[in-house]
Coordinates of C-alpha atoms in Angstrom, one line a residue:
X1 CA -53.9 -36.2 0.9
X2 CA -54.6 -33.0 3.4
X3 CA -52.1 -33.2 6.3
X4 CA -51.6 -30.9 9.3
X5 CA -48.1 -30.6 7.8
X6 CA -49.1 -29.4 4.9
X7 CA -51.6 -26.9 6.2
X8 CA -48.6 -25.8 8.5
X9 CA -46.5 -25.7 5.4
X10 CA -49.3 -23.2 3.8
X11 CA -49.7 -21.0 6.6
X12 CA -45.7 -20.4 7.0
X13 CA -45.2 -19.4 3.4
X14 CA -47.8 -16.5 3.3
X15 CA -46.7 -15.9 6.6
X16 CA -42.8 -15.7 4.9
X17 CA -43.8 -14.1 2.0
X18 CA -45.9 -11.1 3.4
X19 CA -43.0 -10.7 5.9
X20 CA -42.3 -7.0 5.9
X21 CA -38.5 -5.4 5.9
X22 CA -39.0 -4.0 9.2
X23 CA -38.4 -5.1 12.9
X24 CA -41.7 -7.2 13.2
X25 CA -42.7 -10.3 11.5
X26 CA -45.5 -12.5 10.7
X27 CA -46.5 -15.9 12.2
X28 CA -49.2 -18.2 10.7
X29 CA -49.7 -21.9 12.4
X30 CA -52.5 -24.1 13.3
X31 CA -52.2 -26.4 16.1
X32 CA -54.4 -29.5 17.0
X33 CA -55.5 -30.3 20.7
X34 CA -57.9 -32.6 22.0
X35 CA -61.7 -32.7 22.3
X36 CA -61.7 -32.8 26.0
X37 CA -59.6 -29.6 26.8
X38 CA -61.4 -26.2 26.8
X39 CA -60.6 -24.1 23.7
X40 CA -60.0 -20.9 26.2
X41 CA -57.8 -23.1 28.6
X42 CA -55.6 -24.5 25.5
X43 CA -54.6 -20.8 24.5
X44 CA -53.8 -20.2 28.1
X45 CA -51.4 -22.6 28.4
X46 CA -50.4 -23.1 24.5
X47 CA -48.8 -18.9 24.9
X48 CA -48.3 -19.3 28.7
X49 CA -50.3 -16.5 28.9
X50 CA -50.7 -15.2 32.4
X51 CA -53.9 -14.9 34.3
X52 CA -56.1 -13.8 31.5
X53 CA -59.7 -14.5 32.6
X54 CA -60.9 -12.6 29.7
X55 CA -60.2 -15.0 27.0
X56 CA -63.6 -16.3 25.2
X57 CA -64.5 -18.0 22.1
X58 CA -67.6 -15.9 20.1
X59 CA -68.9 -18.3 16.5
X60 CA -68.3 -16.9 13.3
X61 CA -69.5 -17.8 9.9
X62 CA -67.4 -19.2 7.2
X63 CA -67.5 -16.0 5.3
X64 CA -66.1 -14.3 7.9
X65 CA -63.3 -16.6 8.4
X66 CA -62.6 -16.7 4.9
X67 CA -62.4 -12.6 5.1
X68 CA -59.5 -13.3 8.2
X69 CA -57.9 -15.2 5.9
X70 CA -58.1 -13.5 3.0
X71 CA -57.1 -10.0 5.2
X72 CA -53.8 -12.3 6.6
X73 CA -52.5 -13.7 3.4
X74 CA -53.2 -10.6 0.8
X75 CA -54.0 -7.6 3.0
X76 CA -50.6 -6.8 4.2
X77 CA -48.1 -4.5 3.3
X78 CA -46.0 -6.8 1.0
X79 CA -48.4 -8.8 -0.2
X80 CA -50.9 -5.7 -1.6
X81 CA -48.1 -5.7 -3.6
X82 CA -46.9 -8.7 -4.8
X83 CA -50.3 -10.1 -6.5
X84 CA -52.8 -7.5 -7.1
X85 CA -54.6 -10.4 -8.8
X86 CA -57.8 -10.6 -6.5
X87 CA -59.7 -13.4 -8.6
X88 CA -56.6 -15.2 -8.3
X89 CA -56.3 -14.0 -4.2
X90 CA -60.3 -14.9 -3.5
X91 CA -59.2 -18.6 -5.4
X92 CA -56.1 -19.6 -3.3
X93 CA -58.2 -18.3 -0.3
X94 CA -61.1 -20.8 -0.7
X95 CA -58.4 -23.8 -2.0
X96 CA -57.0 -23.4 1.5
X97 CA -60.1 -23.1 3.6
X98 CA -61.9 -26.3 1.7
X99 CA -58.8 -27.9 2.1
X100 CA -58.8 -26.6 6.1
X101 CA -62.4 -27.9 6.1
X102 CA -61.8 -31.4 4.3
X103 CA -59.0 -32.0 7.0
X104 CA -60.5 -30.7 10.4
X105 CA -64.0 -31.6 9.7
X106 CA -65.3 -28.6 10.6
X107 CA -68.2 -28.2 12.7
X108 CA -68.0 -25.1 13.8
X109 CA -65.4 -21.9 13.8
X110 CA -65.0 -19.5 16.6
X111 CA -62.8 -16.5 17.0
X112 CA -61.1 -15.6 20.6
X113 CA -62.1 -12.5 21.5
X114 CA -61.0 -9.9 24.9
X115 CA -57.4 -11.5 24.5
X116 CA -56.0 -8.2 25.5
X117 CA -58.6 -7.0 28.0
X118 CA -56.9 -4.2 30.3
X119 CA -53.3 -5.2 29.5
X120 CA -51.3 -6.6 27.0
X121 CA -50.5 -10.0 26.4
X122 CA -47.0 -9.8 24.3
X123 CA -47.1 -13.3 23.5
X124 CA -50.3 -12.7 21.1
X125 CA -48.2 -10.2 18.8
X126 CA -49.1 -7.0 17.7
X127 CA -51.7 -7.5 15.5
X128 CA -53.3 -10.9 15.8
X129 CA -56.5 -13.4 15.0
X130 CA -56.8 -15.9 16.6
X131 CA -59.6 -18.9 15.8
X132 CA -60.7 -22.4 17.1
X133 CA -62.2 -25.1 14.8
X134 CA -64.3 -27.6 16.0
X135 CA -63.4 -30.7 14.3
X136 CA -64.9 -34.1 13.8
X137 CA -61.9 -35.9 16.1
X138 CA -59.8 -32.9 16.8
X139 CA -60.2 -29.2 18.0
X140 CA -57.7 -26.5 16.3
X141 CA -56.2 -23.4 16.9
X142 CA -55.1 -21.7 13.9
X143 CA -53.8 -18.3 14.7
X144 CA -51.9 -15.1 12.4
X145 CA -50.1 -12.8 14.0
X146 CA -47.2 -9.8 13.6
X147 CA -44.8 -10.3 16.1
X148 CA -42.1 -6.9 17.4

């Protein structure tokens, strides 16, 4: 059976094992919220982001959230390097987003966008995606980010 722990559990070992030897890092998490709080509000509060009235949510299509994904787990430094093996890569890619899909019941995917409009939010990291899942019963935020 899907859970969000095991999801979590996904996300934190690419996230671990793409973690370069330098003085950043990577973080990889999804987090469920409730149908009846806005998406842009959520992040607000979720990073305790400041005053940020340029956060939006624009849709996307699966193939290019399976390209985010695909960019987070196997385009970084370590992981180019690890497993050049990109049948193998596009393969664990789709496992995780049909088994993303199967547990959020997805309805729609968006991606926040203007998250760093005129300054810079230091909570988002220093390279980041961020995305929102509509879900049958739950909204999600699952987010990757390098952190300084």
């Amino acid at each position: 059976m899907i859970t969000l722990d095991f999801l979590k559990e996904i996300l934190s070992s690419q996230a671990l094992r793409n973690n370069p030897s330098a003085n950043y890092f990577y973080e990889f998490d999804i987090v469920a919220f409730d149908h009846s709080i806005d998406a842009p509000d959520f992040m607000r509060n979720h990073f305790a982001l400041k005053d940020n009235k340029e956060l939006t949510v624009q849709p996307i299509t699966e193939s290019e959230f399976t390209k985010t994904i695909h960019k987070w787990f196997f385009g970084r430094e370590r992981s180019k390097n690890i497993n050049p093996d990109s049948a193998e890569n596009l393969e664990t890619v789709e496992s995780f987003y049909l088994s993303l899909k199967s547990f959020t019941k997805e309805k729609q995917i968006f991606h926040f966008q203007n998250v760093n409009m005129g300054r810079h939010e230091y909570q988002l990291g220093i390279d980041y995606d961020y995305l929102y899942i509509e879900g049958k019963e739950n909204n999600f935020l699952i987010y990757f980010n390098a952190q300084g």
